[in-house]
Amino acid sequence: MESLVVTLASCAGVVLLLQYNYATVPVAAGCGVAFFVLGTIVHKIGRALIYPFYFSKLRNVPGPKDNQFLVGQAIRLLKAAGPNDLFLEWVRKWPNAPFIRYLSFGNSEVLLVNSLEAAREVLQVYAYSFVKPSFQEKLVGEMMGTGLLFGVGEPHRRLRRITAGPLSKPNVRKMLPIFQDKAKELSDMVDKAIAGEDKGVVEVESLFNRTAFKVISTALLGRDITNFRSKSSPLTFEQSYKGILDPPFLGKLIMFINPVIPLRWLPIEANLAFIRANTSMRTMLAELIQERVQQVRLQQSEDKVKGGQGDEKPEKKDFLTNMIEANLSEGKGVSEQVLVDTVIQCVSAGHETTAGTLTWITHALTKYPEIQKRLRQEIVSAQQKQPELSAAAIDSIPYLNNVVSESLRVYAPALSAPWETGEDVVIAGVAIPKGTTVTTIPAMIHHNPSIWGADVEVFNPDRWDAVTGAVANPFAIEAFINGPRTCPGRALALLEIKAIVVELLSHFHLEAVSDADVEYVHPALTLKPKGGLNIRMQRL
Ligand code: HEM
């Protein structure tokens, strides 16, 4: 809007110069360009140095005022010891404000969701008044397309309908054998790691990452395709994935600069490697999808011929097949491209977060050995009743549920969910103009003493036995975010995590290797311990 005003004012200046014969056409055109450049500079300076302090409707929202020149709190946030440190300092200062406002780069305003009412309105009531911030869309969209993460309005609702059934609790429970198989492979990896080390010290974060990657690709695509390579793809699934999302240093640098200054056109190896990996991943998934669509169509026509009296085979379909069936029955379904984006997004969103949760549970179990002992006892007593635990039996171990919930509260793996208002909205009494960044930081809700009480910082799984008052509000826990954009992989992640904890605690004793406080990787997208997590493991 402001750029349009500058452009119109520059054009008006040119017209006036010509109308009153103050300048020839080339001179007037030159003046027009000069007006535009000057106007843009004045506008940018005003926007950064005057607007947030004197005119913004949000200027009275509580928040830190000790801003640094032109960067507000951005550098302080980046330099803090951990990703949540400064946010939690602000929560302790303004525990009851619906929003906390801070200034970021260029003094751009950011509102942080800080109360249950604000969380409900941002994430539920006005969820579709928000869009993803354009920087994030350009950064991540290049790798993962639009799909669920960036879809808005009806296309997003349709894709949620298509993925809801395949990721529902009943379907996820059918995936338990995959989780258990991969958990056993994890135990084998631990055995190898212990054998290689004199003191049995194992770095578990990388093992959890590898396991979670195998679980999610197998659950989504029907087989462990870590080393799969389709007819036309030169790279394996894992190589393609890493080439896109975890490239070497130069690739990462280009990834972050490209949304601001386009660099992908440069014919250098980092870009060529990205393009190779991206093309390979997309071709591979497109081929798998085409193959699967044909199988589904064939199956459906065979069922029709048999008049629905086909063999009652036990259903054990993977996510992709279920998603394709749901898409075909949608009438106006989504394109093959959107299905490819969705699979990539689920692989990406579904393994680091799950591996992170497993890492933090392990950390808590080594920090509090009495919690580990009690959890093992409950698991063993469940196994005495049912040696091969079913999904329902795993879900019914109360202390296991409590430990997982408490870990997600204290160590929420997804650090933030940033959104931008797509229109003017009034939320929790605050008038928020279009284009404002509104971010939910799960840790801010989870560590707010006015919601969780004075012992908010204590890791106490028993608190989940008596969930009353503010804590009973669904918006008191935001590890998966609530509302129409809640994590669709929640049921899958929870059962996978519990199955892996059951396997590990049934076979290993876990012990901390140091009493030192854990340090965090920062900046990062998910909560991770710096240098991974080393623990001592011993076969029981
Ligand atoms: C403990 C594990 C997990 C945690 C903590 C977690 C957390 C989250 C959070 C906080 C969001 C909201 C992000 C935002 O709005 O910016 C989200 C969205 C999403 N998650 Fe998960 N997630 C987990 C596991 C999974 C799994 C296993 C899958 C795949 C099956 C998955 C797929 C997705 C997708 C596709 C979205 C985007 C949904 C949308 O915008 O409609 N996640 N997750």
PDB file of N, CA, C and O and ligand atoms in Angstrom, residues 132 136 148-149 156 160 167 216 220 345-346 349-350 353-354 357 408 413-414 416-419 478-481 484-490 492-493 496-497, ligand 1:
ATOM      1  N   LYS A 132       1.230 -17.750   6.055  1.00  0.00           N
ATOM      2  CA  LYS A 132       2.615 -17.917   6.521  1.00  0.00           C
ATOM      3  C   LYS A 132       3.434 -16.673   6.136  1.00  0.00           C
ATOM      4  O   LYS A 132       3.225 -16.113   5.053  1.00  0.00           O
ATOM      5  N   GLN A 136       9.352 -17.080   5.148  1.00  0.00           N
ATOM      6  CA  GLN A 136       9.340 -18.515   5.442  1.00  0.00           C
ATOM      7  C   GLN A 136       8.791 -19.304   4.242  1.00  0.00           C
ATOM      8  O   GLN A 136       9.297 -20.364   3.891  1.00  0.00           O
ATOM      9  N   LEU A 148       0.360 -28.811   2.737  1.00  0.00           N
ATOM     10  CA  LEU A 148      -0.383 -28.469   3.947  1.00  0.00           C
ATOM     11  C   LEU A 148       0.198 -27.248   4.637  1.00  0.00           C
ATOM     12  O   LEU A 148      -0.527 -26.385   5.125  1.00  0.00           O
ATOM     13  N   LEU A 149       1.518 -27.178   4.661  1.00  0.00           N
ATOM     14  CA  LEU A 149       2.178 -26.133   5.455  1.00  0.00           C
ATOM     15  C   LEU A 149       1.808 -24.721   5.014  1.00  0.00           C
ATOM     16  O   LEU A 149       1.644 -23.837   5.834  1.00  0.00           O
ATOM     17  N   HIS A 156      -6.523 -25.713   1.668  1.00  0.00           N
ATOM     18  CA  HIS A 156      -5.961 -26.290   2.895  1.00  0.00           C
ATOM     19  C   HIS A 156      -6.976 -27.220   3.555  1.00  0.00           C
ATOM     20  O   HIS A 156      -6.643 -28.343   3.950  1.00  0.00           O
ATOM     21  N   ARG A 160      -6.556 -31.205   4.294  1.00  0.00           N
ATOM     22  CA  ARG A 160      -6.698 -31.736   5.662  1.00  0.00           C
ATOM     23  C   ARG A 160      -7.708 -32.888   5.657  1.00  0.00           C
ATOM     24  O   ARG A 160      -7.515 -33.883   6.334  1.00  0.00           O
ATOM     25  N   LEU A 167      -4.159 -40.496   8.595  1.00  0.00           N
ATOM     26  CA  LEU A 167      -3.345 -40.269   9.801  1.00  0.00           C
ATOM     27  C   LEU A 167      -4.177 -40.376  11.089  1.00  0.00           C
ATOM     28  O   LEU A 167      -3.734 -39.971  12.151  1.00  0.00           O
ATOM     29  N   ILE A 216       9.084 -42.924   9.511  1.00  0.00           N
ATOM     30  CA  ILE A 216       8.134 -42.065   8.789  1.00  0.00           C
ATOM     31  C   ILE A 216       8.090 -42.431   7.305  1.00  0.00           C
ATOM     32  O   ILE A 216       7.016 -42.497   6.712  1.00  0.00           O
ATOM     33  N   LEU A 220       4.696 -43.883   5.661  1.00  0.00           N
ATOM     34  CA  LEU A 220       4.041 -43.094   4.615  1.00  0.00           C
ATOM     35  C   LEU A 220       3.984 -43.852   3.299  1.00  0.00           C
ATOM     36  O   LEU A 220       3.000 -43.796   2.580  1.00  0.00           O
ATOM     37  N   GLN A 345       6.535 -32.929   2.963  1.00  0.00           N
ATOM     38  CA  GLN A 345       6.314 -32.163   4.198  1.00  0.00           C
ATOM     39  C   GLN A 345       6.134 -33.084   5.403  1.00  0.00           C
ATOM     40  O   GLN A 345       6.604 -32.788   6.493  1.00  0.00           O
ATOM     41  N   CYS A 346       5.424 -34.202   5.186  1.00  0.00           N
ATOM     42  CA  CYS A 346       5.213 -35.130   6.315  1.00  0.00           C
ATOM     43  C   CYS A 346       6.539 -35.782   6.718  1.00  0.00           C
ATOM     44  O   CYS A 346       6.804 -35.945   7.911  1.00  0.00           O
ATOM     45  N   ALA A 349       8.431 -32.808   8.468  1.00  0.00           N
ATOM     46  CA  ALA A 349       7.848 -32.370   9.759  1.00  0.00           C
ATOM     47  C   ALA A 349       7.795 -33.521  10.746  1.00  0.00           C
ATOM     48  O   ALA A 349       7.717 -33.305  11.947  1.00  0.00           O
ATOM     49  N   GLY A 350       7.838 -34.754  10.231  1.00  0.00           N
ATOM     50  CA  GLY A 350       7.546 -35.891  11.091  1.00  0.00           C
ATOM     51  C   GLY A 350       8.739 -36.635  11.651  1.00  0.00           C
ATOM     52  O   GLY A 350       8.537 -37.563  12.422  1.00  0.00           O
ATOM     53  N   THR A 353      11.150 -33.722  14.713  1.00  0.00           N
ATOM     54  CA  THR A 353      10.355 -33.427  15.916  1.00  0.00           C
ATOM     55  C   THR A 353      10.208 -34.678  16.788  1.00  0.00           C
ATOM     56  O   THR A 353      10.339 -34.615  18.009  1.00  0.00           O
ATOM     57  N   THR A 354       9.947 -35.813  16.125  1.00  0.00           N
ATOM     58  CA  THR A 354       9.763 -37.060  16.875  1.00  0.00           C
ATOM     59  C   THR A 354      11.088 -37.476  17.513  1.00  0.00           C
ATOM     60  O   THR A 354      11.131 -37.860  18.683  1.00  0.00           O
ATOM     61  N   THR A 357      11.739 -35.313  20.494  1.00  0.00           N
ATOM     62  CA  THR A 357      10.965 -35.705  21.686  1.00  0.00           C
ATOM     63  C   THR A 357      11.626 -36.904  22.361  1.00  0.00           C
ATOM     64  O   THR A 357      11.774 -36.944  23.584  1.00  0.00           O
ATOM     65  N   LEU A 408       6.878 -33.204  26.446  1.00  0.00           N
ATOM     66  CA  LEU A 408       6.433 -32.276  25.394  1.00  0.00           C
ATOM     67  C   LEU A 408       6.155 -30.882  25.975  1.00  0.00           C
ATOM     68  O   LEU A 408       6.300 -29.882  25.297  1.00  0.00           O
ATOM     69  N   PRO A 413       9.437 -29.688  21.178  1.00  0.00           N
ATOM     70  CA  PRO A 413      10.461 -29.739  20.126  1.00  0.00           C
ATOM     71  C   PRO A 413      10.300 -28.691  19.015  1.00  0.00           C
ATOM     72  O   PRO A 413      11.287 -28.159  18.529  1.00  0.00           O
ATOM     73  N   ALA A 414       9.039 -28.391  18.616  1.00  0.00           N
ATOM     74  CA  ALA A 414       8.854 -27.354  17.574  1.00  0.00           C
ATOM     75  C   ALA A 414       8.932 -26.009  18.276  1.00  0.00           C
ATOM     76  O   ALA A 414       8.157 -25.738  19.189  1.00  0.00           O
ATOM     77  N   SER A 416       8.642 -22.722  17.181  1.00  0.00           N
ATOM     78  CA  SER A 416       7.704 -21.619  16.964  1.00  0.00           C
ATOM     79  C   SER A 416       6.792 -21.895  15.772  1.00  0.00           C
ATOM     80  O   SER A 416       7.138 -22.666  14.877  1.00  0.00           O
ATOM     81  N   ALA A 417       5.631 -21.257  15.813  1.00  0.00           N
ATOM     82  CA  ALA A 417       4.707 -21.309  14.676  1.00  0.00           C
ATOM     83  C   ALA A 417       4.401 -19.868  14.288  1.00  0.00           C
ATOM     84  O   ALA A 417       3.531 -19.228  14.883  1.00  0.00           O
ATOM     85  N   PRO A 418       5.177 -19.318  13.330  1.00  0.00           N
ATOM     86  CA  PRO A 418       4.955 -17.923  12.955  1.00  0.00           C
ATOM     87  C   PRO A 418       3.871 -17.786  11.879  1.00  0.00           C
ATOM     88  O   PRO A 418       3.824 -18.578  10.933  1.00  0.00           O
ATOM     89  N   TRP A 419       3.002 -16.811  12.047  1.00  0.00           N
ATOM     90  CA  TRP A 419       1.961 -16.525  11.064  1.00  0.00           C
ATOM     91  C   TRP A 419       1.911 -15.024  10.826  1.00  0.00           C
ATOM     92  O   TRP A 419       2.447 -14.248  11.619  1.00  0.00           O
ATOM     93  N   GLU A 478       0.711 -26.509  23.637  1.00  0.00           N
ATOM     94  CA  GLU A 478       0.801 -26.121  22.225  1.00  0.00           C
ATOM     95  C   GLU A 478       1.934 -26.834  21.496  1.00  0.00           C
ATOM     96  O   GLU A 478       2.406 -26.352  20.469  1.00  0.00           O
ATOM     97  N   ALA A 479       2.387 -27.986  22.025  1.00  0.00           N
ATOM     98  CA  ALA A 479       3.501 -28.687  21.369  1.00  0.00           C
ATOM     99  C   ALA A 479       3.141 -29.043  19.927  1.00  0.00           C
ATOM    100  O   ALA A 479       4.002 -29.050  19.043  1.00  0.00           O
ATOM    101  N   PHE A 480       1.856 -29.354  19.680  1.00  0.00           N
ATOM    102  CA  PHE A 480       1.419 -29.702  18.321  1.00  0.00           C
ATOM    103  C   PHE A 480       0.588 -28.575  17.706  1.00  0.00           C
ATOM    104  O   PHE A 480       0.052 -28.743  16.622  1.00  0.00           O
ATOM    105  N   ILE A 481       0.426 -27.459  18.419  1.00  0.00           N
ATOM    106  CA  ILE A 481      -0.433 -26.344  17.993  1.00  0.00           C
ATOM    107  C   ILE A 481      -1.880 -26.852  17.897  1.00  0.00           C
ATOM    108  O   ILE A 481      -2.124 -27.976  17.491  1.00  0.00           O
ATOM    109  N   PRO A 484      -7.463 -25.602  13.434  1.00  0.00           N
ATOM    110  CA  PRO A 484      -7.509 -26.298  12.139  1.00  0.00           C
ATOM    111  C   PRO A 484      -6.134 -26.602  11.548  1.00  0.00           C
ATOM    112  O   PRO A 484      -6.019 -27.372  10.610  1.00  0.00           O
ATOM    113  N   ARG A 485      -5.069 -25.977  12.097  1.00  0.00           N
ATOM    114  CA  ARG A 485      -3.734 -26.254  11.568  1.00  0.00           C
ATOM    115  C   ARG A 485      -2.926 -27.075  12.560  1.00  0.00           C
ATOM    116  O   ARG A 485      -1.699 -27.114  12.500  1.00  0.00           O
ATOM    117  N   THR A 486      -3.628 -27.745  13.500  1.00  0.00           N
ATOM    118  CA  THR A 486      -2.915 -28.597  14.437  1.00  0.00           C
ATOM    119  C   THR A 486      -2.130 -29.658  13.669  1.00  0.00           C
ATOM    120  O   THR A 486      -2.480 -29.999  12.533  1.00  0.00           O
ATOM    121  N   CYS A 487      -1.081 -30.170  14.290  1.00  0.00           N
ATOM    122  CA  CYS A 487      -0.240 -31.149  13.600  1.00  0.00           C
ATOM    123  C   CYS A 487      -1.053 -32.388  13.223  1.00  0.00           C
ATOM    124  O   CYS A 487      -1.616 -33.049  14.101  1.00  0.00           O
ATOM    125  N   PRO A 488      -1.111 -32.738  11.934  1.00  0.00           N
ATOM    126  CA  PRO A 488      -1.897 -33.908  11.542  1.00  0.00           C
ATOM    127  C   PRO A 488      -1.202 -35.217  11.917  1.00  0.00           C
ATOM    128  O   PRO A 488      -1.821 -36.277  11.901  1.00  0.00           O
ATOM    129  N   GLY A 489       0.093 -35.139  12.265  1.00  0.00           N
ATOM    130  CA  GLY A 489       0.857 -36.359  12.557  1.00  0.00           C
ATOM    131  C   GLY A 489       0.917 -36.681  14.043  1.00  0.00           C
ATOM    132  O   GLY A 489       1.679 -37.553  14.454  1.00  0.00           O
ATOM    133  N   ARG A 490       0.096 -36.002  14.850  1.00  0.00           N
ATOM    134  CA  ARG A 490       0.154 -36.147  16.304  1.00  0.00           C
ATOM    135  C   ARG A 490      -0.030 -37.613  16.762  1.00  0.00           C
ATOM    136  O   ARG A 490       0.781 -38.126  17.546  1.00  0.00           O
ATOM    137  N   LEU A 492       0.346 -40.353  15.088  1.00  0.00           N
ATOM    138  CA  LEU A 492       1.470 -41.176  14.614  1.00  0.00           C
ATOM    139  C   LEU A 492       2.686 -40.955  15.513  1.00  0.00           C
ATOM    140  O   LEU A 492       3.307 -41.906  16.003  1.00  0.00           O
ATOM    141  N   ALA A 493       2.993 -39.675  15.762  1.00  0.00           N
ATOM    142  CA  ALA A 493       4.185 -39.358  16.560  1.00  0.00           C
ATOM    143  C   ALA A 493       4.068 -39.961  17.960  1.00  0.00           C
ATOM    144  O   ALA A 493       5.018 -40.569  18.460  1.00  0.00           O
ATOM    145  N   GLU A 496       4.422 -43.815  17.955  1.00  0.00           N
ATOM    146  CA  GLU A 496       5.809 -44.161  17.611  1.00  0.00           C
ATOM    147  C   GLU A 496       6.741 -43.920  18.807  1.00  0.00           C
ATOM    148  O   GLU A 496       7.548 -44.774  19.173  1.00  0.00           O
ATOM    149  N   ILE A 497       6.598 -42.748  19.433  1.00  0.00           N
ATOM    150  CA  ILE A 497       7.459 -42.397  20.574  1.00  0.00           C
ATOM    151  C   ILE A 497       7.277 -43.412  21.697  1.00  0.00           C
ATOM    152  O   ILE A 497       8.250 -43.940  22.255  1.00  0.00           O
TER     153      ILE A 497
HETATM  154  C1  HEM B   1       6.540 -35.030  18.336  1.00  0.00           C
HETATM  155  C2  HEM B   1       6.396 -34.890  17.041  1.00  0.00           C
HETATM  156  C3  HEM B   1       5.777 -33.697  16.371  1.00  0.00           C
HETATM  157  C4  HEM B   1       5.637 -32.415  16.833  1.00  0.00           C
HETATM  158  C5  HEM B   1       6.076 -31.858  18.174  1.00  0.00           C
HETATM  159  C6  HEM B   1       4.990 -31.660  15.781  1.00  0.00           C
HETATM  160  C7  HEM B   1       4.645 -30.319  15.894  1.00  0.00           C
HETATM  161  C8  HEM B   1       3.996 -29.605  14.901  1.00  0.00           C
HETATM  162  C9  HEM B   1       3.640 -28.212  15.015  1.00  0.00           C
HETATM  163  C10 HEM B   1       3.951 -27.310  16.209  1.00  0.00           C
HETATM  164  C11 HEM B   1       3.018 -27.851  13.862  1.00  0.00           C
HETATM  165  C12 HEM B   1       2.477 -26.454  13.497  1.00  0.00           C
HETATM  166  C13 HEM B   1       3.531 -25.715  12.691  1.00  0.00           C
HETATM  167  C14 HEM B   1       3.083 -24.354  12.230  1.00  0.00           C
HETATM  168  O1  HEM B   1       1.912 -24.021  12.289  1.00  0.00           O
HETATM  169  O2  HEM B   1       3.982 -23.602  11.785  1.00  0.00           O
HETATM  170  C15 HEM B   1       2.979 -29.018  13.014  1.00  0.00           C
HETATM  171  C16 HEM B   1       2.432 -29.035  11.756  1.00  0.00           C
HETATM  172  C17 HEM B   1       2.553 -30.108  10.897  1.00  0.00           C
HETATM  173  N1  HEM B   1       3.043 -31.355  11.207  1.00  0.00           N
HETATM  174 FE1  HEM B   1       3.775 -31.967  12.996  1.00  0.00          FE
HETATM  175  N2  HEM B   1       4.764 -32.478  14.711  1.00  0.00           N
HETATM  176  C18 HEM B   1       5.214 -33.740  15.026  1.00  0.00           C
HETATM  177  C19 HEM B   1       5.138 -34.858  14.234  1.00  0.00           C
HETATM  178  C20 HEM B   1       4.620 -34.897  12.960  1.00  0.00           C
HETATM  179  C21 HEM B   1       4.505 -36.083  12.143  1.00  0.00           C
HETATM  180  C22 HEM B   1       4.890 -37.497  12.580  1.00  0.00           C
HETATM  181  C23 HEM B   1       4.016 -35.677  10.927  1.00  0.00           C
HETATM  182  C24 HEM B   1       3.704 -36.511   9.702  1.00  0.00           C
HETATM  183  C25 HEM B   1       2.945 -37.501   9.658  1.00  0.00           C
HETATM  184  C26 HEM B   1       3.792 -34.249  10.992  1.00  0.00           C
HETATM  185  C27 HEM B   1       3.324 -33.470   9.967  1.00  0.00           C
HETATM  186  C28 HEM B   1       2.966 -32.138  10.078  1.00  0.00           C
HETATM  187  C29 HEM B   1       2.407 -31.347   8.983  1.00  0.00           C
HETATM  188  C30 HEM B   1       2.158 -31.826   7.564  1.00  0.00           C
HETATM  189  C31 HEM B   1       2.128 -30.076   9.499  1.00  0.00           C
HETATM  190  C32 HEM B   1       1.481 -28.882   8.790  1.00  0.00           C
HETATM  191  C33 HEM B   1      -0.015 -28.893   9.094  1.00  0.00           C
HETATM  192  C34 HEM B   1      -0.836 -27.746   8.563  1.00  0.00           C
HETATM  193  O3  HEM B   1      -0.340 -26.618   8.432  1.00  0.00           O
HETATM  194  O4  HEM B   1      -2.016 -27.971   8.284  1.00  0.00           O
HETATM  195  N3  HEM B   1       4.182 -33.813  12.243  1.00  0.00           N
HETATM  196  N4  HEM B   1       3.569 -30.077  13.685  1.00  0.00           N
END
